[in-house]
Short mmCIF file of C-alpha atoms in Angstrom, two decimals:
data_model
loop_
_atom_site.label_atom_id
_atom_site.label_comp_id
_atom_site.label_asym_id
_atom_site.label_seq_id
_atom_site.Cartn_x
_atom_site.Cartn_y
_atom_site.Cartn_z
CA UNK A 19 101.33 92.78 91.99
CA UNK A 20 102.93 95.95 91.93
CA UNK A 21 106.99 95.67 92.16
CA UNK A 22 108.38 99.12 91.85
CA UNK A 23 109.41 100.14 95.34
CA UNK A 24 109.60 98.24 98.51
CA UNK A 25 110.69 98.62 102.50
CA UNK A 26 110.67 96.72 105.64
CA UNK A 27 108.11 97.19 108.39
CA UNK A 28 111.03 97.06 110.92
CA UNK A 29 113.95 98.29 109.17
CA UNK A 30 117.21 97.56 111.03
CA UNK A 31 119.40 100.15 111.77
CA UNK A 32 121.76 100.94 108.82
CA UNK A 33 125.55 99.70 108.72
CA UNK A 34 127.68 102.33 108.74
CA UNK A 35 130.10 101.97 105.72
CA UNK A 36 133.48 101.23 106.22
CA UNK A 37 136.17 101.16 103.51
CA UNK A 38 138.79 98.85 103.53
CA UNK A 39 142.47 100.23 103.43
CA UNK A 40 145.23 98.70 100.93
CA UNK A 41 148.56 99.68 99.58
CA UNK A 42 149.11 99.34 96.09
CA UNK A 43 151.51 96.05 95.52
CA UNK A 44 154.80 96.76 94.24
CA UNK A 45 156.33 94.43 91.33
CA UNK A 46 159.35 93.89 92.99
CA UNK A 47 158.07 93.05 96.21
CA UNK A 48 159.14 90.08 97.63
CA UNK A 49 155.69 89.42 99.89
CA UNK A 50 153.59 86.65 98.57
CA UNK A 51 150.92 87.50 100.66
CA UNK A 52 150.75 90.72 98.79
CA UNK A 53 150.01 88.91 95.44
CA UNK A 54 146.05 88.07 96.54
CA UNK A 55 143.34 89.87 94.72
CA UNK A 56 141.68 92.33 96.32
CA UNK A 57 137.65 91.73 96.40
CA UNK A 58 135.70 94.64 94.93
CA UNK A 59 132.91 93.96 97.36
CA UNK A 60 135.41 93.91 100.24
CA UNK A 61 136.12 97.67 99.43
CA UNK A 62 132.38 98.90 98.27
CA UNK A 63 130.82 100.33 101.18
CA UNK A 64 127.48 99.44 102.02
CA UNK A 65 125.50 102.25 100.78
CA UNK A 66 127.08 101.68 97.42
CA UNK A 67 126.15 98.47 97.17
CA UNK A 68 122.57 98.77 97.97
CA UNK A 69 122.54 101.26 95.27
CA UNK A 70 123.94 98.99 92.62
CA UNK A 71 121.51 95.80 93.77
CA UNK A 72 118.56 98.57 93.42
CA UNK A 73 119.33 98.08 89.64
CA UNK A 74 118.62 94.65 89.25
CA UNK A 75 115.44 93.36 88.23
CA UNK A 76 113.59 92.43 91.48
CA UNK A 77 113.96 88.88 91.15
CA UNK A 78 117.68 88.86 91.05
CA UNK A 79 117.59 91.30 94.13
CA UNK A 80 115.64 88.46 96.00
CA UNK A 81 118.12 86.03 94.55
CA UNK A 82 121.13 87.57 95.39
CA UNK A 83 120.19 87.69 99.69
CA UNK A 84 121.30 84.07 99.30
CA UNK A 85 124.84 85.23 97.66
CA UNK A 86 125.77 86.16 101.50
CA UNK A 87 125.49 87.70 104.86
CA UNK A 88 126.63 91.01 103.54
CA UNK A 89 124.42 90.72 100.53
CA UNK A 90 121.61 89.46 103.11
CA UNK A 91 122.08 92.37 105.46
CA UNK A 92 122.80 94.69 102.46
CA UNK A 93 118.81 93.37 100.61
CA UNK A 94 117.20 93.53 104.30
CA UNK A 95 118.07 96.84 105.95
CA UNK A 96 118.80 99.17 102.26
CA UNK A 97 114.97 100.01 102.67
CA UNK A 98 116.37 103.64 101.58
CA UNK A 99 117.68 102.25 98.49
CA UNK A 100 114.81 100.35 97.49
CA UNK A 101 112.77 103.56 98.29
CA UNK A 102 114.71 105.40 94.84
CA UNK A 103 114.85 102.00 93.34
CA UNK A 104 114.74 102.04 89.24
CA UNK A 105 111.31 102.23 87.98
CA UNK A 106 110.51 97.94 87.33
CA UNK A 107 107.28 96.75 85.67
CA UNK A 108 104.70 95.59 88.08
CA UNK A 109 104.39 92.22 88.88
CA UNK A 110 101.63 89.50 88.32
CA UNK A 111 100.84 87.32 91.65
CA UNK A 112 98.82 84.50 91.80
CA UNK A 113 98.51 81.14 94.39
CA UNK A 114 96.53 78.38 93.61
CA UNK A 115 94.92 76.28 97.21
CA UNK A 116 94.93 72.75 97.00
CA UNK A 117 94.04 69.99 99.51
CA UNK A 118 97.93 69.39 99.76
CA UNK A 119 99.47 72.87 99.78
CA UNK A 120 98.92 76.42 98.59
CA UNK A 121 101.24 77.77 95.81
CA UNK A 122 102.08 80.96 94.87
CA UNK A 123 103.52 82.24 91.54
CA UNK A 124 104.81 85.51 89.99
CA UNK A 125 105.11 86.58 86.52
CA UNK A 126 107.68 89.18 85.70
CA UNK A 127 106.89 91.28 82.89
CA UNK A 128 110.42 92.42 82.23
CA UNK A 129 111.97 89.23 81.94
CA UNK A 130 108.94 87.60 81.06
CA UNK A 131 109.70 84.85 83.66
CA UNK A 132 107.67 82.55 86.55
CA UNK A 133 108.83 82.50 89.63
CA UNK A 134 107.80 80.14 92.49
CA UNK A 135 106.85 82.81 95.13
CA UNK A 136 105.26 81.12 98.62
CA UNK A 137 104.11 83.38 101.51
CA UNK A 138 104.91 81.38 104.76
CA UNK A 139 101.21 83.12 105.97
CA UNK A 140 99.68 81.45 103.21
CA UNK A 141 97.58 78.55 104.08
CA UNK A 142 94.84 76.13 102.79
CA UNK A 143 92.20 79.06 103.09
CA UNK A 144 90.57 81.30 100.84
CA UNK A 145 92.54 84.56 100.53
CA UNK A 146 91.90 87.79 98.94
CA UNK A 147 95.36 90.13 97.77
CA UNK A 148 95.45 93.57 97.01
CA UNK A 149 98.89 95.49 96.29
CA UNK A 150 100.34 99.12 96.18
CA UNK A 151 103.72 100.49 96.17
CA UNK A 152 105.54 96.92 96.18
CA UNK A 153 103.96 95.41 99.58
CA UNK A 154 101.11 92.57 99.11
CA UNK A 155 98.21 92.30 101.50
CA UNK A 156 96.36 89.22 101.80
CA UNK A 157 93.17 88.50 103.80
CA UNK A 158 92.04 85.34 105.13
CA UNK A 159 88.39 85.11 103.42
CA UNK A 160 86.76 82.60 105.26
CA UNK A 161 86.60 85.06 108.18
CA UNK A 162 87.34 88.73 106.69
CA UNK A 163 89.41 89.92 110.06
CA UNK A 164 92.75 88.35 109.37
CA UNK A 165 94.91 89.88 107.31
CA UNK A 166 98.71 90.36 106.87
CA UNK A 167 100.94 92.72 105.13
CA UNK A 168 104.09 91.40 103.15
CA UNK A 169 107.49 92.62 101.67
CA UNK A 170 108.44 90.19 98.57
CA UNK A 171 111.83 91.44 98.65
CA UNK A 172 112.57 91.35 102.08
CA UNK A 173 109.97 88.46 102.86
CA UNK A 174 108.86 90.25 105.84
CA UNK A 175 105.57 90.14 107.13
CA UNK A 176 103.72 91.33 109.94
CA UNK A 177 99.90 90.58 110.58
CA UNK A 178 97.74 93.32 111.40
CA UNK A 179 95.34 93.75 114.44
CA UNK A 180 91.97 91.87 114.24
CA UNK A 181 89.45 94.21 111.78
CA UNK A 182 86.66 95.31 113.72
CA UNK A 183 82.66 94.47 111.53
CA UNK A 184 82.39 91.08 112.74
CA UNK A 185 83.86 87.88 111.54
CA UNK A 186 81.28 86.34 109.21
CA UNK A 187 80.78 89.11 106.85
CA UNK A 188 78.49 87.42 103.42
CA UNK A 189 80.75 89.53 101.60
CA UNK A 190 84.81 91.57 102.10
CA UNK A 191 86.90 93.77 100.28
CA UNK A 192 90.33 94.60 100.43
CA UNK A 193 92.08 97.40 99.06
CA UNK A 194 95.40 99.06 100.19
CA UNK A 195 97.14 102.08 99.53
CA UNK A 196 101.23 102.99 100.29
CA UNK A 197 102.51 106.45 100.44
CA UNK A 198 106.06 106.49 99.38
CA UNK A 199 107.07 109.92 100.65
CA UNK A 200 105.80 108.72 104.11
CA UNK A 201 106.74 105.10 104.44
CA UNK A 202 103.53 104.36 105.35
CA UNK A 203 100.75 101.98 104.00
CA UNK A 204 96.27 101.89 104.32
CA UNK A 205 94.59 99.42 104.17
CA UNK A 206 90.79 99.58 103.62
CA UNK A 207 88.03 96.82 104.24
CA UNK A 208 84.78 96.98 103.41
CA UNK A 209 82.14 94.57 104.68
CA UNK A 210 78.62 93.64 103.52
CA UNK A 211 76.20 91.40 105.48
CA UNK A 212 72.31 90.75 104.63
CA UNK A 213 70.25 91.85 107.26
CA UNK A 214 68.51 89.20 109.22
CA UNK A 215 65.54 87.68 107.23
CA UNK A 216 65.65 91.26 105.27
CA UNK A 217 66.45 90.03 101.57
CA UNK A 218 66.24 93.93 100.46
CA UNK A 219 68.80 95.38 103.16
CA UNK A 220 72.45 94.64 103.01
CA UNK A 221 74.00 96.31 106.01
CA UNK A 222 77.83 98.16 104.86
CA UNK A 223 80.46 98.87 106.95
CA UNK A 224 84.22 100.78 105.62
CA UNK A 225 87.05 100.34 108.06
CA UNK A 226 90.92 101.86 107.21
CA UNK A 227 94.08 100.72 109.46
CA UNK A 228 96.56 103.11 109.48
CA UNK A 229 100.85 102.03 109.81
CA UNK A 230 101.49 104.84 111.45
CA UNK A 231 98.79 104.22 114.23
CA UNK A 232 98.77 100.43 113.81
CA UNK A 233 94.69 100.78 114.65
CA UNK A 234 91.81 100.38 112.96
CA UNK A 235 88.88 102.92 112.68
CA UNK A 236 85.15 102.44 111.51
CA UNK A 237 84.79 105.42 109.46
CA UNK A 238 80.99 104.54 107.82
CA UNK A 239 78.56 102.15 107.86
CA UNK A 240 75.47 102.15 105.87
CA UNK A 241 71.82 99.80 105.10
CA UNK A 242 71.91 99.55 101.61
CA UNK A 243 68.42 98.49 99.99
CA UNK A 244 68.15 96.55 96.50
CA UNK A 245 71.67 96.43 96.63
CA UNK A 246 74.89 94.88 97.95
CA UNK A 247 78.53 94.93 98.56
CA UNK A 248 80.85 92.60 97.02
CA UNK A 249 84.39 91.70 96.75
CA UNK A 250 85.71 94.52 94.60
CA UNK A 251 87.67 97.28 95.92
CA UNK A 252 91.05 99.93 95.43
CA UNK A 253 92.19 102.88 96.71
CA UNK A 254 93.12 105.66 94.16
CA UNK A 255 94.04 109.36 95.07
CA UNK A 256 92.86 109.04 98.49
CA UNK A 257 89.33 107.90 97.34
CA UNK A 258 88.07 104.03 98.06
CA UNK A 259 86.32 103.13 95.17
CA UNK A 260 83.90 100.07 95.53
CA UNK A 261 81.95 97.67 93.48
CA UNK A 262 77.86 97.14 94.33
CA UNK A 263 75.67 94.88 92.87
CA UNK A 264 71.89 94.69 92.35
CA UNK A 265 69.93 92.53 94.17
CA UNK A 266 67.05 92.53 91.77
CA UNK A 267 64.38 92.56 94.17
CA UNK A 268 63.28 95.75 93.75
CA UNK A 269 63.64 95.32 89.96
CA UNK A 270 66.53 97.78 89.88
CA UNK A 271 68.20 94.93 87.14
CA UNK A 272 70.05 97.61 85.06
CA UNK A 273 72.70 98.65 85.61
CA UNK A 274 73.94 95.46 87.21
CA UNK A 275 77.05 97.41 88.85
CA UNK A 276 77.35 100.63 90.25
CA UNK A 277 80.92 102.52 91.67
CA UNK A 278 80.69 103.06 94.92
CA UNK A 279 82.63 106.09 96.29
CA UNK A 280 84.41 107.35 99.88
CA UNK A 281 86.25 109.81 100.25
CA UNK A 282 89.05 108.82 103.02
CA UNK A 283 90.53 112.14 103.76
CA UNK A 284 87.70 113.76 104.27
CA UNK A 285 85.78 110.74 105.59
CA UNK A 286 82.39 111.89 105.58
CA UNK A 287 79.69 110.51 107.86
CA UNK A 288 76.47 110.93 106.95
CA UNK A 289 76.42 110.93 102.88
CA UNK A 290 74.87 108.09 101.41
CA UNK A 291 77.18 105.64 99.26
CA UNK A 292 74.16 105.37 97.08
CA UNK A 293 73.92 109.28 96.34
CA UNK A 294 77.24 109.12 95.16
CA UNK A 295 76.74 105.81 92.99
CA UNK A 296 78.53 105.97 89.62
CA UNK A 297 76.19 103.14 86.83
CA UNK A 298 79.22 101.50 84.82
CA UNK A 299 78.87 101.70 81.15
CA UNK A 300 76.97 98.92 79.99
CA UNK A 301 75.72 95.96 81.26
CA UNK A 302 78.70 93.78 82.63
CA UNK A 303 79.53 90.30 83.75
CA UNK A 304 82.20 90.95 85.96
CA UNK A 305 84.26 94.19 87.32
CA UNK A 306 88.09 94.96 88.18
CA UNK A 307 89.12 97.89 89.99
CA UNK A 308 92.71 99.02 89.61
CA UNK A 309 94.82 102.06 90.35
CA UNK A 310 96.74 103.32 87.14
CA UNK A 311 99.12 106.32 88.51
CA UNK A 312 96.83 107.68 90.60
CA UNK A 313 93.83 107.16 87.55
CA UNK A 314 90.90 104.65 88.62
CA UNK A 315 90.68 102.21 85.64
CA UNK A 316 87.91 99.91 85.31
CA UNK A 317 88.34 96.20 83.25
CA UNK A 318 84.77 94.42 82.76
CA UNK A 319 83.04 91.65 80.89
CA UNK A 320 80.79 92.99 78.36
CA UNK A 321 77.19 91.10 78.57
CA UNK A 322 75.29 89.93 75.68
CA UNK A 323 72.39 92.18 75.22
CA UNK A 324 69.77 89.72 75.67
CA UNK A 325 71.91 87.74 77.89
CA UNK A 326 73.60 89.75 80.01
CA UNK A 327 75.09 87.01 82.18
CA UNK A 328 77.46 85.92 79.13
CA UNK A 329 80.32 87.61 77.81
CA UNK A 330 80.76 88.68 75.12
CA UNK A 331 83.79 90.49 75.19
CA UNK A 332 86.53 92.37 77.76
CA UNK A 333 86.78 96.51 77.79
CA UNK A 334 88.70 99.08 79.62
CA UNK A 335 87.10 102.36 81.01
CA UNK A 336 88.68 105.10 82.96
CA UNK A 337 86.95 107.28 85.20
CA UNK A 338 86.78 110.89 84.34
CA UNK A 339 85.32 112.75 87.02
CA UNK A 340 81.61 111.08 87.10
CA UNK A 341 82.26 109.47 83.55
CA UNK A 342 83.57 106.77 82.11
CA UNK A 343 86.21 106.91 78.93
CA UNK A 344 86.54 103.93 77.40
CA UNK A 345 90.43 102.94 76.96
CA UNK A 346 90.40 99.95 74.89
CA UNK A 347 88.72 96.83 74.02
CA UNK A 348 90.34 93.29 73.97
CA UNK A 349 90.47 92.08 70.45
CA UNK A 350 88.56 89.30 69.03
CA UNK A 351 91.65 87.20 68.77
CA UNK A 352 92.99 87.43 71.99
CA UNK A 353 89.45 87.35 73.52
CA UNK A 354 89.47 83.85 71.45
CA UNK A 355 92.40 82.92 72.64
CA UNK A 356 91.65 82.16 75.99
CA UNK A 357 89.15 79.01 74.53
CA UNK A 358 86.06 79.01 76.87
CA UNK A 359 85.90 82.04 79.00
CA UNK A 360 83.67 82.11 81.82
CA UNK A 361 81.42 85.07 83.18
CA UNK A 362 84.03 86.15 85.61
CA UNK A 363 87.70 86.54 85.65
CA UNK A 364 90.90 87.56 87.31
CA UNK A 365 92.54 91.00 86.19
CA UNK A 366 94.79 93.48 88.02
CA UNK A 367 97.62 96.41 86.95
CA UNK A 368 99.62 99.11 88.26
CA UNK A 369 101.26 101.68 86.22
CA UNK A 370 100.73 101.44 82.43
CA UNK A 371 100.44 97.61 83.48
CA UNK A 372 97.15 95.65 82.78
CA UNK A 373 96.55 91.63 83.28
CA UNK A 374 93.83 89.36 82.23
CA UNK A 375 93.37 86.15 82.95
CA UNK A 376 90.71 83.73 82.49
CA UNK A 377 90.22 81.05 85.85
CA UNK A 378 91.53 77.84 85.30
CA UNK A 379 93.62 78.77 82.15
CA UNK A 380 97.15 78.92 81.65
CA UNK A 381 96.63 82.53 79.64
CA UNK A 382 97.73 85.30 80.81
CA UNK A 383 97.64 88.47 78.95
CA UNK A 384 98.86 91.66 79.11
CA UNK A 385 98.17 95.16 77.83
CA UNK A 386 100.26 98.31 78.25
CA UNK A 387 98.13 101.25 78.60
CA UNK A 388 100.37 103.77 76.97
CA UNK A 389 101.97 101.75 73.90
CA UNK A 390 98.35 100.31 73.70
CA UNK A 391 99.90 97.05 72.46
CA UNK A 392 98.50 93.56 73.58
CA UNK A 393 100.59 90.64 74.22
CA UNK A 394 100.68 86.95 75.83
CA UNK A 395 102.48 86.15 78.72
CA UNK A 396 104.45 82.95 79.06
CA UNK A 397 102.05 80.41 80.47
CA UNK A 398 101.22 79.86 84.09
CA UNK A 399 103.47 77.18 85.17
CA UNK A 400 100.47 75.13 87.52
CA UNK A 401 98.33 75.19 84.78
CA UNK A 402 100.41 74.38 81.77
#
């Protein structure tokens, strides 16, 4: 999860500062009352001290709206101040479902730190998160059309209009985009469903809500043949970038994957997906999208050659226009590390930021795109 900048969907109106006036106490005065300490956050005004809470990691921000009602009111409606926060390392969110309760977690890169994080949305369901800009979308996957948009620092949410495409999609993604400058957020869905007793087509449909509209439009839909959609999705410089996968029916077995582009400023209507179709660079297990500064990068499991459903290893590409450049590849001892490593696995990043983390291990592990250094979290706290 991203955690650089963050503001409320309904931002209260702003408290106009006002500074308290003193006299300076004389040494001779006989007034005890006179001899009390003046509180330095009596006399900050309010704009002040949202600027100085901006500095604080984001964890002590959250922390500190329990401090008071003037730190409360000061975390909740200084959206303005969170806007120019300091730059903070993104985030690492996780929840685990269980028959009792769903728990979420966050791992803070900065102070290298777990935190118990529960969304009150969150329930025993299957969701799918995506995250820009320091608000988290989640999806409900067992039904693809609810979905809700959060602020960790605020703990806001607000749940977004029904999508349109149908509740029983086989397969959703979920990818969302915020716009700083604009205070405004996207969020894109893309749905897949086989046609009926057609094991070749896979009918496609893209549809972006808008903040500033608070709608949702259908902006392409699509019968895709020998392939299909899946669950792998982000938004990067105004382009949705998705994940297909081959069907193997028509014995179109390699490449497994292929990127997926739409252009969502320009939203074009009658290009095919598949004209556009980008073949990753080898044979993978398993993709992650990810938006690096505006950069699409691409984490996969590297196949065995003559099996190409095992990994054999993790590497980063980024896009360059219709290429790929690889970045990096996960060293043996770190890909070691993580003991038995299945075909698939959960990664995310923002920034320089990357995460990797193999299901149902305590592992997490990090690499930072421009100091090119690897390094091990502290372990997840559920599964340590």
């Amino acid at each position: 999860m991203e955690g650089q900048t963050s503001w409320q969907f309904h931002p209260t109106s702003h408290h106009q500062s006002r500074v308290a006036e003193f006299e300076p106490i004389r040494e001779d005065s006989d007034n005890h009352d006179q001899d009390a300490l003046v509180s330095l956050d009596a006399i900050l005004p309010d704009d002040l001290l949202e600027k100085v809470l901006s500095f604080l990691p984001i964890a002590s921000i959250i922390r500190s709206s329990s401090v008071c009602k003037r730190w409360y009111e000061a975390v909740h409606s200084g959206w303005h101040s969170w806007a120019e926060m300091s730059p903070q390392k993104p985030w690492y969110f996780m929840f685990t479902c269980s028959d009792d309760a769903v728990s979420g977690y966050v791992y803070d890169p900065s102070l290298r730190k777990w935190y118990g994080f529960d969304f009150p949305c969150i329930e025993r369901s299957n969701w799918s998160v995506s995250a820009s800009g320091g608000l988290v979308c989640l999806m409900d996957g067992d039904n693809g059309s609810r979905i809700f948009v959060c602020n960790p620092i605020t703990r806001d949410r607000k749940r977004l209009r029904d999508a349109p495409g149908g509740k029983t999609p086989d397969y959703t993604a979920l990818a969302m985009s915020v716009d700083r400058s604009a205070h405004s957020y996207t969020v894109a869905l893309a749905k897949c469903k086989q046609a009926p007793q057609d094991y070749c087509q896979w009918g496609l449909s893209i549809h972006v809500y808008e903040s500033g509209t608070r709608s949702w439009a259908t902006l392409f839909s699509e019968i895709l043949v020998g392939w299909r959609g899946g669950d792998e999705c982000v938004i990067c410089d105004g382009v949705l970038y998705y994940l297909i996968y081959s069907t193997g029916v028509l014995r179109n077995v390699e490449p497994r994957h292929c990127l997926a582009m739409y252009d969502l400023s320009a939203r074009p209507s009658r290009t095919s997906l598949m004209q556009m179709a980008i073949p990753v660079p080898c044979s993978l297990t398993c993709g992650r999208l990810m938006n690096l500064k505006d950069r699409l990068v691409m984490v996969g499991g590297i196949g065995k050659h003559d099996r190409p459903g095992i990994i054999k290893g993790i590497g980063i590409w980024e896009l360059h226009n219709r290429g790929w450049r690889e970045v990096a590849r996960m060293p043996q001892k770190f890909f070691q590390g993580f003991g038995e490593f299945d075909d698939v696995f959960a990664s995310g990043g923002a920034d320089d930021l990357i995460y990797i983390q193999s299901f149902g291990s305590p592992a997490l592990l990090t690499f930072d795109v421009t100091q090119r250094v690897w390094r091990w979290s502290a372990k997840s706290p559920n599964l340590s």
